Short mmCIF file of C-alpha atoms in Angstrom, two decimals:
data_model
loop_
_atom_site.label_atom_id
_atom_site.label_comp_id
_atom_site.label_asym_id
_atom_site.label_seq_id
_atom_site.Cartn_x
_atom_site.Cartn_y
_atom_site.Cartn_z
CA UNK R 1 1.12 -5.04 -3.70
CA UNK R 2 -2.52 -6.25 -2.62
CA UNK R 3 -2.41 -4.31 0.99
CA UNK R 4 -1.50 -1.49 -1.05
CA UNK R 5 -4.25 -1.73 -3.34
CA UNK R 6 -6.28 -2.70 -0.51
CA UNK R 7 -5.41 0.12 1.70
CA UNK R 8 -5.23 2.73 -1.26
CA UNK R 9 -9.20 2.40 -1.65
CA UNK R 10 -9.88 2.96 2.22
CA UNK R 11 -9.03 6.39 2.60
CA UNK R 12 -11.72 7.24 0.35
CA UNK R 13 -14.36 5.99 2.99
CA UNK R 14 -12.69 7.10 5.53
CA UNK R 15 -10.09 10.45 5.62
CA UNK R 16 -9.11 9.92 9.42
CA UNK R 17 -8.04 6.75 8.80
CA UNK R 18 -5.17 7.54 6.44
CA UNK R 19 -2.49 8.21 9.34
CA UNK R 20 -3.19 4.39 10.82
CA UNK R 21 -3.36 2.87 7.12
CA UNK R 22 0.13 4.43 6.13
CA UNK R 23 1.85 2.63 9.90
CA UNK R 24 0.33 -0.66 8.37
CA UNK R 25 1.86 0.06 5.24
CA UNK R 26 5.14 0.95 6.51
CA UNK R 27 5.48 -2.10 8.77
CA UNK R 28 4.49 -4.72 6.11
CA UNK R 29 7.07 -2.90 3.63
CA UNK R 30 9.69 -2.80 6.19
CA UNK R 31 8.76 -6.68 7.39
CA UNK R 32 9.32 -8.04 3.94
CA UNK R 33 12.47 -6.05 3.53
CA UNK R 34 13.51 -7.08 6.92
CA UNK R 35 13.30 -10.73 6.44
CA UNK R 36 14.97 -11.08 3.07
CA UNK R 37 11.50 -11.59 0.82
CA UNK R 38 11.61 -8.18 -0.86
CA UNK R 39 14.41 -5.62 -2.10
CA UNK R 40 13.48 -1.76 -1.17
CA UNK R 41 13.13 -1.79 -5.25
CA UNK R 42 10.05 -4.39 -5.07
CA UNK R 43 8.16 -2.84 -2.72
CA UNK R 44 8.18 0.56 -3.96
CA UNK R 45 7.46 -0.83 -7.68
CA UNK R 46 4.35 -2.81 -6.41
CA UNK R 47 3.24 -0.28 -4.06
CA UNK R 48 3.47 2.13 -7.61
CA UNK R 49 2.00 -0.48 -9.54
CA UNK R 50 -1.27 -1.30 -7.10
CA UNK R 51 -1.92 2.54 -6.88
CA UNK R 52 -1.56 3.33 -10.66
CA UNK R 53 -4.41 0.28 -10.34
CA UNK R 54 -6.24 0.72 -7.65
CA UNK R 55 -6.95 4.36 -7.12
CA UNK R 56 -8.80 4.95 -10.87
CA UNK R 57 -11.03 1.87 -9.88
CA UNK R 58 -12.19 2.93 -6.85
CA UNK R 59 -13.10 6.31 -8.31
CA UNK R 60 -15.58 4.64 -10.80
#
């Protein structure tokens, strides 16, 4: 949840990055699903959870 609200704010500074932020994204979800830490359902529902968060606040 806090690299996606991390990584949610960046493409606002910086539109070409978005391609390289979303591989990050993808192999941190799939790493904690890989190793047992995380169910599909949790990261999904955090990733949700930091955007519904994140994006408004970095708008202000």
């Amino acid at each position: 949840m806090t690299l996606t609200a991390v990584l949610i704010t960046l493409p606002v500074a910086s539109v070409s990055a978005i391609l390289g932020l979303a591989c990050v994204w993808t192999l941190m979800a799939w790493a904690r699903i890989a190793v047992a830490h995380h169910y599909p359902s949790d990261v999904l529902a955090g990733s949700a959870l930091a955007m519904l968060v994140a994006y408004p606040i970095s708008k202000i």
